mmCIF file of C-alpha atoms and ligand atoms in Angstrom:
data_model
loop_
_atom_site.group_PDB
_atom_site.id
_atom_site.type_symbol
_atom_site.label_atom_id
_atom_site.label_comp_id
_atom_site.label_asym_id
_atom_site.label_seq_id
_atom_site.Cartn_x
_atom_site.Cartn_y
_atom_site.Cartn_z
ATOM 1 C CA UNK A 1 -14.125 -0.797 -17.512
ATOM 2 C CA UNK A 2 -13.552 -2.796 -14.244
ATOM 3 C CA UNK A 3 -10.718 -2.604 -11.913
ATOM 4 C CA UNK A 4 -10.652 -4.798 -8.949
ATOM 5 C CA UNK A 5 -8.343 -4.127 -6.188
ATOM 6 C CA UNK A 6 -6.479 -6.882 -4.934
ATOM 7 C CA UNK A 7 -7.034 -6.344 -1.050
ATOM 8 C CA UNK A 8 -9.615 -7.198 1.599
ATOM 9 C CA UNK A 9 -8.078 -4.376 3.965
ATOM 10 C CA UNK A 10 -11.283 -1.889 4.213
ATOM 11 C CA UNK A 11 -8.803 0.778 4.961
ATOM 12 C CA UNK A 12 -6.730 0.329 1.959
ATOM 13 C CA UNK A 13 -10.205 0.124 -0.499
ATOM 14 C CA UNK A 14 -10.941 3.195 1.045
ATOM 15 C CA UNK A 15 -8.224 5.254 0.209
ATOM 16 C CA UNK A 16 -7.585 3.513 -2.908
ATOM 17 C CA UNK A 17 -11.453 4.625 -3.980
ATOM 18 C CA UNK A 18 -10.688 8.326 -2.979
ATOM 19 C CA UNK A 19 -7.539 8.695 -4.732
ATOM 20 C CA UNK A 20 -9.114 7.292 -8.037
ATOM 21 C CA UNK A 21 -12.599 9.216 -7.978
ATOM 22 C CA UNK A 22 -13.059 10.601 -11.301
ATOM 23 C CA UNK A 23 -11.722 8.377 -13.522
ATOM 24 C CA UNK A 24 -14.634 6.180 -15.124
ATOM 25 C CA UNK A 25 -13.870 2.979 -13.630
ATOM 26 C CA UNK A 26 -15.872 0.554 -11.933
ATOM 27 C CA UNK A 27 -13.920 -0.653 -8.704
ATOM 28 C CA UNK A 28 -14.558 -3.703 -7.750
ATOM 29 C CA UNK A 29 -12.707 -5.556 -4.549
ATOM 30 C CA UNK A 30 -12.282 -9.344 -3.609
ATOM 31 C CA UNK A 31 -15.497 -9.649 -1.567
ATOM 32 C CA UNK A 32 -17.216 -9.305 -5.489
ATOM 33 C CA UNK A 33 -15.309 -12.336 -5.726
ATOM 34 C CA UNK A 34 -15.694 -14.736 -3.267
ATOM 35 C CA UNK A 35 -14.420 -17.722 -4.971
ATOM 36 C CA UNK A 36 -10.938 -16.070 -5.868
ATOM 37 C CA UNK A 37 -8.596 -18.165 -3.652
ATOM 38 C CA UNK A 38 -6.193 -15.970 -1.290
ATOM 39 C CA UNK A 39 -2.614 -15.370 -2.678
ATOM 40 C CA UNK A 40 0.278 -16.461 -0.746
ATOM 41 C CA UNK A 41 2.653 -13.294 -0.130
ATOM 42 C CA UNK A 42 5.783 -15.452 -0.554
ATOM 43 C CA UNK A 43 7.840 -13.166 -2.318
ATOM 44 C CA UNK A 44 11.599 -12.139 -0.813
ATOM 45 C CA UNK A 45 10.424 -8.413 -2.109
ATOM 46 C CA UNK A 46 7.126 -6.261 -1.560
ATOM 47 C CA UNK A 47 7.746 -5.649 -5.528
ATOM 48 C CA UNK A 48 7.344 -9.503 -6.010
ATOM 49 C CA UNK A 49 4.383 -9.419 -3.677
ATOM 50 C CA UNK A 50 2.655 -7.236 -5.393
ATOM 51 C CA UNK A 51 3.512 -8.416 -9.033
ATOM 52 C CA UNK A 52 1.839 -11.895 -7.848
ATOM 53 C CA UNK A 53 -1.098 -10.487 -6.286
ATOM 54 C CA UNK A 54 -2.312 -8.653 -9.347
ATOM 55 C CA UNK A 55 -1.538 -11.379 -12.016
ATOM 56 C CA UNK A 56 -3.271 -14.107 -10.031
ATOM 57 C CA UNK A 57 -6.192 -11.665 -9.229
ATOM 58 C CA UNK A 58 -6.421 -10.267 -13.065
ATOM 59 C CA UNK A 59 -6.283 -14.105 -13.959
ATOM 60 C CA UNK A 60 -8.324 -15.411 -11.544
ATOM 61 C CA UNK A 61 -11.359 -12.561 -12.214
ATOM 62 C CA UNK A 62 -10.556 -11.764 -16.113
ATOM 63 C CA UNK A 63 -10.799 -8.211 -15.171
ATOM 64 C CA UNK A 64 -7.881 -5.365 -15.170
ATOM 65 C CA UNK A 65 -6.481 -5.839 -10.968
ATOM 66 C CA UNK A 66 -4.800 -3.242 -9.022
ATOM 67 C CA UNK A 67 -2.305 -4.555 -6.306
ATOM 68 C CA UNK A 68 -0.061 -2.998 -3.383
ATOM 69 C CA UNK A 69 2.141 -4.131 -1.090
ATOM 70 C CA UNK A 70 3.877 -2.025 1.555
ATOM 71 C CA UNK A 71 6.509 -2.252 3.854
ATOM 72 C CA UNK A 72 7.753 0.002 6.910
ATOM 73 C CA UNK A 73 11.994 0.236 6.411
ATOM 74 C CA UNK A 74 13.345 1.009 9.624
ATOM 75 C CA UNK A 75 17.228 2.638 9.646
ATOM 76 C CA UNK A 76 17.963 1.365 12.791
ATOM 77 C CA UNK A 77 16.801 -2.302 12.240
ATOM 78 C CA UNK A 78 18.593 -2.352 8.863
ATOM 79 C CA UNK A 79 15.334 -2.248 7.056
ATOM 80 C CA UNK A 80 13.221 -4.410 8.679
ATOM 81 C CA UNK A 81 10.293 -5.162 9.288
ATOM 82 C CA UNK A 82 10.342 -4.480 5.356
ATOM 83 C CA UNK A 83 8.726 -7.108 3.306
ATOM 84 C CA UNK A 84 7.838 -8.594 6.581
ATOM 85 C CA UNK A 85 5.656 -5.756 8.146
ATOM 86 C CA UNK A 86 2.594 -7.630 8.002
ATOM 87 C CA UNK A 87 3.601 -10.450 9.953
ATOM 88 C CA UNK A 88 6.410 -8.680 12.252
ATOM 89 C CA UNK A 89 5.259 -10.116 15.566
ATOM 90 C CA UNK A 90 4.421 -13.552 14.043
ATOM 91 C CA UNK A 91 2.300 -15.232 11.581
ATOM 92 C CA UNK A 92 -1.054 -13.962 12.762
ATOM 93 C CA UNK A 93 0.061 -11.017 14.634
ATOM 94 C CA UNK A 94 -2.546 -8.483 14.615
ATOM 95 C CA UNK A 95 -1.064 -4.375 13.636
ATOM 96 C CA UNK A 96 -1.198 -3.566 17.649
ATOM 97 C CA UNK A 97 1.017 -6.835 18.046
ATOM 98 C CA UNK A 98 3.442 -5.478 15.346
ATOM 99 C CA UNK A 99 3.186 -1.890 16.405
ATOM 100 C CA UNK A 100 4.041 -3.060 20.232
ATOM 101 C CA UNK A 101 7.064 -5.364 18.955
ATOM 102 C CA UNK A 102 8.646 -1.775 16.876
ATOM 103 C CA UNK A 103 8.086 0.101 19.919
ATOM 104 C CA UNK A 104 10.143 -2.685 22.498
ATOM 105 C CA UNK A 105 12.762 -3.207 19.973
ATOM 106 C CA UNK A 106 13.579 0.647 19.383
ATOM 107 C CA UNK A 107 13.699 1.018 23.261
ATOM 108 C CA UNK A 108 16.678 3.465 24.586
ATOM 109 C CA UNK A 109 16.996 4.238 20.564
ATOM 110 C CA UNK A 110 16.574 7.966 20.282
ATOM 111 C CA UNK A 111 15.862 11.102 17.754
ATOM 112 C CA UNK A 112 17.257 10.488 14.659
ATOM 113 C CA UNK A 113 18.269 7.097 15.029
ATOM 114 C CA UNK A 114 14.409 6.239 14.573
ATOM 115 C CA UNK A 115 14.278 7.553 10.693
ATOM 116 C CA UNK A 116 11.810 4.876 9.024
ATOM 117 C CA UNK A 117 9.900 4.670 5.634
ATOM 118 C CA UNK A 118 7.108 3.332 3.961
ATOM 119 C CA UNK A 119 7.524 1.843 0.784
ATOM 120 C CA UNK A 120 4.674 0.999 -1.391
ATOM 121 C CA UNK A 121 4.816 -0.922 -4.801
ATOM 122 C CA UNK A 122 1.374 -0.438 -6.942
ATOM 123 C CA UNK A 123 0.871 -3.013 -9.688
ATOM 124 C CA UNK A 124 -1.677 -3.032 -12.495
ATOM 125 C CA UNK A 125 -2.255 -6.267 -14.399
ATOM 126 C CA UNK A 126 -4.468 -7.449 -16.883
ATOM 127 C CA UNK A 127 -5.433 -10.769 -17.272
ATOM 128 C CA UNK A 128 -2.405 -11.416 -19.554
ATOM 129 C CA UNK A 129 0.074 -8.948 -18.316
ATOM 130 C CA UNK A 130 1.222 -6.885 -15.872
ATOM 131 C CA UNK A 131 1.016 -3.306 -17.387
ATOM 132 C CA UNK A 132 2.915 -1.207 -15.058
ATOM 133 C CA UNK A 133 4.687 -0.776 -11.408
ATOM 134 C CA UNK A 134 5.173 2.346 -9.645
ATOM 135 C CA UNK A 135 6.499 3.155 -6.083
ATOM 136 C CA UNK A 136 5.861 5.283 -3.489
ATOM 137 C CA UNK A 137 7.900 6.557 -0.585
ATOM 138 C CA UNK A 138 6.958 8.376 2.774
ATOM 139 C CA UNK A 139 9.485 9.147 5.575
ATOM 140 C CA UNK A 140 9.169 9.922 8.756
ATOM 141 C CA UNK A 141 10.553 8.996 12.733
ATOM 142 C CA UNK A 142 8.996 5.930 14.513
ATOM 143 C CA UNK A 143 7.339 7.873 17.834
ATOM 144 C CA UNK A 144 8.159 6.809 21.270
ATOM 145 C CA UNK A 145 4.772 5.999 21.856
ATOM 146 C CA UNK A 146 1.474 5.319 19.668
ATOM 147 C CA UNK A 147 -0.770 8.652 18.735
ATOM 148 C CA UNK A 148 -3.653 9.121 17.366
ATOM 149 C CA UNK A 149 -6.857 6.752 16.305
ATOM 150 C CA UNK A 150 -7.359 6.895 12.312
ATOM 151 C CA UNK A 151 -6.095 4.915 9.915
ATOM 152 C CA UNK A 152 -4.140 1.524 10.403
ATOM 153 C CA UNK A 153 -1.189 -0.515 10.551
ATOM 154 C CA UNK A 154 1.388 1.267 11.742
ATOM 155 C CA UNK A 155 -0.041 5.161 11.331
ATOM 156 C CA UNK A 156 -0.292 5.608 15.092
ATOM 157 C CA UNK A 157 3.576 5.543 15.217
ATOM 158 C CA UNK A 158 5.120 7.196 12.255
ATOM 159 C CA UNK A 159 5.892 10.709 13.109
ATOM 160 C CA UNK A 160 6.022 12.966 10.115
ATOM 161 C CA UNK A 161 8.651 15.579 10.090
ATOM 162 C CA UNK A 162 7.896 19.068 10.036
ATOM 163 C CA UNK A 163 4.344 18.274 11.086
ATOM 164 C CA UNK A 164 4.637 16.918 14.995
ATOM 165 C CA UNK A 165 1.805 14.330 14.086
ATOM 166 C CA UNK A 166 1.528 10.788 13.477
ATOM 167 C CA UNK A 167 -0.367 9.512 10.533
ATOM 168 C CA UNK A 168 -3.145 8.310 12.887
ATOM 169 C CA UNK A 169 -3.352 12.330 13.634
ATOM 170 C CA UNK A 170 -4.270 13.163 10.027
ATOM 171 C CA UNK A 171 -7.939 13.146 8.159
ATOM 172 C CA UNK A 172 -8.259 10.385 5.640
ATOM 173 C CA UNK A 173 -8.107 13.462 3.148
ATOM 174 C CA UNK A 174 -4.659 14.561 4.240
ATOM 175 C CA UNK A 175 -3.070 11.010 4.396
ATOM 176 C CA UNK A 176 -4.161 10.631 1.401
ATOM 177 C CA UNK A 177 -2.465 13.757 0.176
ATOM 178 C CA UNK A 178 0.852 12.807 1.255
ATOM 179 C CA UNK A 179 0.926 8.830 2.052
ATOM 180 C CA UNK A 180 3.167 6.191 0.114
ATOM 181 C CA UNK A 181 0.195 4.655 -1.215
ATOM 182 C CA UNK A 182 -1.205 8.009 -2.667
ATOM 183 C CA UNK A 183 2.261 8.903 -4.267
ATOM 184 C CA UNK A 184 2.441 5.643 -6.025
ATOM 185 C CA UNK A 185 -1.287 5.543 -6.859
ATOM 186 C CA UNK A 186 -0.852 8.950 -8.414
ATOM 187 C CA UNK A 187 1.772 7.686 -10.958
ATOM 188 C CA UNK A 188 -0.398 4.804 -11.577
ATOM 189 C CA UNK A 189 -3.607 6.871 -12.216
ATOM 190 C CA UNK A 190 -1.593 8.038 -15.507
ATOM 191 C CA UNK A 191 -1.603 4.581 -16.685
ATOM 192 C CA UNK A 192 -5.185 3.981 -15.831
ATOM 193 C CA UNK A 193 -6.302 6.934 -17.654
ATOM 194 C CA UNK A 194 -4.572 5.962 -20.663
ATOM 195 C CA UNK A 195 -6.713 3.030 -20.551
ATOM 196 C CA UNK A 196 -9.970 4.168 -20.146
ATOM 197 C CA UNK A 197 -9.378 6.443 -22.515
ATOM 198 C CA UNK A 198 -11.556 5.865 -25.597
ATOM 199 C CA UNK A 199 -8.157 6.997 -28.117
ATOM 200 C CA UNK A 200 -6.710 3.860 -29.251
ATOM 201 C CA UNK A 201 -3.397 5.574 -30.094
ATOM 202 C CA UNK A 202 -3.006 6.584 -26.370
ATOM 203 C CA UNK A 203 -3.531 3.215 -24.893
ATOM 204 C CA UNK A 204 -0.279 1.906 -27.333
ATOM 205 C CA UNK A 205 1.488 4.221 -24.440
ATOM 206 C CA UNK A 206 1.070 1.625 -21.786
ATOM 207 C CA UNK A 207 4.071 -0.284 -20.976
ATOM 208 C CA UNK A 208 4.571 -4.011 -20.740
ATOM 209 C CA UNK A 209 6.345 -5.248 -18.141
ATOM 210 C CA UNK A 210 6.611 -9.096 -18.148
HETATM 211 P P1 LIG B 1 0.858 -4.901 2.908
HETATM 212 O O1 LIG B 1 1.536 -6.112 2.652
HETATM 213 O O2 LIG B 1 0.696 -3.569 1.944
HETATM 214 O O3 LIG B 1 -0.710 -5.322 3.437
HETATM 215 O O4 LIG B 1 1.280 -4.244 3.882
HETATM 216 C C1 LIG B 1 2.250 -4.904 5.118
HETATM 217 C C2 LIG B 1 1.406 -4.244 6.241
HETATM 218 O O5 LIG B 1 2.483 -2.751 6.610
HETATM 219 C C3 LIG B 1 0.068 -4.047 6.721
HETATM 220 O O6 LIG B 1 -0.192 -5.280 7.580
HETATM 221 C C4 LIG B 1 0.429 -2.779 7.651
HETATM 222 O O7 LIG B 1 0.680 -3.022 9.205
HETATM 223 C C5 LIG B 1 1.357 -1.802 7.034
HETATM 224 N N1 LIG B 1 1.143 -1.012 5.942
HETATM 225 C C6 LIG B 1 0.589 -0.897 4.743
HETATM 226 N N2 LIG B 1 0.189 0.381 4.335
HETATM 227 C C7 LIG B 1 0.210 0.702 5.745
HETATM 228 C C8 LIG B 1 -0.132 2.124 5.893
HETATM 229 O O8 LIG B 1 -1.168 2.884 5.315
HETATM 230 N N3 LIG B 1 -0.399 2.697 7.172
HETATM 231 C C9 LIG B 1 0.277 1.696 8.197
HETATM 232 N N4 LIG B 1 0.769 0.856 7.930
HETATM 233 C C10 LIG B 1 0.706 0.198 6.839
#
């Protein structure tokens, strides 16, 4: 069975591949389907965006598709940037631009008030149905300055409680054990296992969401 990952972010692709290894799935990415159009992420929530991406990519490729959408919610900013995390510093902002804007907005805000969390929604769709939507959360605190070189996005400014390290100071294996994406994906993996199973009675267990 083939599964298309609805992303061009190579960091996400390698995280997802690592977590799904062991399932008898052939994993494709959008690089394998160069004519598939870019999906505009114009939903009001990460869930809406993930559902839209999974639906469109499954329909356009004719295969099972998996889409994820993540938002960083910062308590002192009333949950911002949330669904706007990729464009926090503007439409064509780089990861670095977004991190610097966040550090700037939190200047003077100390310790406990820098609480933040990543919320990841992962959606699995067939060409005709949304099969599952699952959420994973990772809580931490926004660091005062960037630390670490690994990962991507906001990794170098999310400090994890008890670990005194940012996500960017962890190995990919460590990040994949605890991350918001790993947590959502662990739940999706159960749906995928049922789908790849040859037992038709197990396939009936997959819920139809819309
Ligand atoms: P996306 O819509 O899922 O690509 O996520 C929106 C933004 O959240 C991205 O542009 C990244 O800046 C950030 N992001 C998503 N996942 C992660 C992660 O695992 N670590 C750090 N930042 C992330």
